[in-house]
């Protein structure tokens, strides 16, 4: 499945435009319309050269070369207020929009 969003960022991408795209992607993912979301874009290298780049956004994949944390590590215990779930529910959609 390929979805195209045109007319975004004609001069400069505004957060509200990226947020609209992110909300559409999340709604489609939650509806079970796809399993993997990969964004394809041109990464700036120089005025005459751009690098085609594909980045998997959903589900989150660690970049190559990043070590996964060991499961037997001792971690500190923290108390969050509001709860961790509420914090993540507010921050994750915003982070996703920022990535876009």
Short mmCIF file of C-alpha atoms in Angstrom, two decimals:
data_model
loop_
_atom_site.label_atom_id
_atom_site.label_comp_id
_atom_site.label_asym_id
_atom_site.label_seq_id
_atom_site.Cartn_x
_atom_site.Cartn_y
_atom_site.Cartn_z
CA UNK A 1 0.00 0.00 0.00
CA UNK A 2 1.31 3.42 -0.84
CA UNK A 3 -0.21 6.67 0.40
CA UNK A 4 0.93 10.00 -0.97
CA UNK A 5 0.52 13.38 0.69
CA UNK A 6 1.08 16.23 -1.75
CA UNK A 7 1.31 19.98 -1.33
CA UNK A 8 2.91 19.71 2.09
CA UNK A 9 5.75 22.06 2.92
CA UNK A 10 5.73 24.03 -0.29
CA UNK A 11 8.09 26.49 1.40
CA UNK A 12 8.70 24.97 4.81
CA UNK A 13 6.95 22.11 6.57
CA UNK A 14 4.82 23.29 9.46
CA UNK A 15 4.28 21.04 12.48
CA UNK A 16 0.53 21.12 11.89
CA UNK A 17 1.05 19.60 8.40
CA UNK A 18 3.30 16.84 9.76
CA UNK A 19 0.85 16.21 12.60
CA UNK A 20 -1.99 15.77 10.10
CA UNK A 21 0.03 13.18 8.17
CA UNK A 22 1.00 11.42 11.43
CA UNK A 23 -2.63 11.29 12.60
CA UNK A 24 -3.71 9.78 9.27
CA UNK A 25 -0.96 7.14 9.47
CA UNK A 26 -1.76 6.22 13.08
CA UNK A 27 -5.49 5.95 12.30
CA UNK A 28 -4.76 3.63 9.36
CA UNK A 29 -2.38 1.53 11.51
CA UNK A 30 -4.90 1.22 14.33
CA UNK A 31 -7.56 0.19 11.80
CA UNK A 32 -5.26 -2.65 10.70
CA UNK A 33 -4.80 -1.31 7.18
CA UNK A 34 -1.04 -2.04 7.17
CA UNK A 35 1.71 -3.71 9.21
CA UNK A 36 4.77 -1.59 8.42
CA UNK A 37 5.09 2.13 7.69
CA UNK A 38 8.19 3.25 5.83
CA UNK A 39 8.73 6.88 4.91
CA UNK A 40 10.77 7.60 1.77
CA UNK A 41 12.35 11.01 1.34
CA UNK A 42 15.36 12.84 -0.11
CA UNK A 43 18.07 13.59 2.45
CA UNK A 44 20.04 16.74 1.66
CA UNK A 45 23.73 16.18 0.91
CA UNK A 46 24.57 19.27 -1.15
CA UNK A 47 22.90 21.73 -3.48
CA UNK A 48 23.30 19.32 -6.41
CA UNK A 49 23.01 16.03 -4.56
CA UNK A 50 20.30 14.42 -2.47
CA UNK A 51 20.28 10.90 -1.06
CA UNK A 52 17.09 8.82 -1.40
CA UNK A 53 16.38 7.48 2.09
CA UNK A 54 13.84 5.01 3.49
CA UNK A 55 13.14 4.89 7.23
CA UNK A 56 10.78 2.45 8.95
CA UNK A 57 8.53 4.35 11.35
CA UNK A 58 6.00 1.70 12.44
CA UNK A 59 6.81 -0.60 14.16
CA UNK A 60 9.81 1.18 15.61
CA UNK A 61 13.09 -0.38 14.50
CA UNK A 62 16.46 0.46 16.04
CA UNK A 63 18.87 2.00 13.55
CA UNK A 64 21.61 -0.35 12.39
CA UNK A 65 24.63 -0.30 14.65
CA UNK A 66 22.63 0.50 17.80
CA UNK A 67 23.01 -2.20 20.45
CA UNK A 68 19.89 -3.55 22.11
CA UNK A 69 19.90 -3.22 25.91
CA UNK A 70 20.78 -6.33 27.85
CA UNK A 71 17.77 -7.85 29.59
CA UNK A 72 19.71 -8.72 32.77
CA UNK A 73 20.74 -5.14 33.53
CA UNK A 74 19.69 -3.68 36.87
CA UNK A 75 17.48 -0.66 36.36
CA UNK A 76 16.39 2.05 38.74
CA UNK A 77 12.75 2.20 39.80
CA UNK A 78 11.00 5.51 39.21
CA UNK A 79 7.58 6.77 40.13
CA UNK A 80 5.82 8.85 37.52
CA UNK A 81 3.02 11.33 37.96
CA UNK A 82 0.92 11.16 35.84
CA UNK A 83 1.32 7.45 35.12
CA UNK A 84 3.79 6.11 32.55
CA UNK A 85 0.89 5.14 30.28
CA UNK A 86 -0.53 8.68 30.32
CA UNK A 87 2.89 10.19 29.61
CA UNK A 88 3.53 7.82 26.70
CA UNK A 89 0.01 8.34 25.33
CA UNK A 90 0.74 12.08 25.14
CA UNK A 91 4.36 11.95 23.96
CA UNK A 92 4.46 9.09 21.43
CA UNK A 93 2.03 10.62 18.89
CA UNK A 94 3.87 13.93 19.14
CA UNK A 95 7.25 12.20 18.67
CA UNK A 96 5.88 10.39 15.63
CA UNK A 97 4.73 13.68 14.12
CA UNK A 98 8.14 15.21 14.78
CA UNK A 99 9.83 12.32 12.96
CA UNK A 100 7.62 12.98 9.94
#
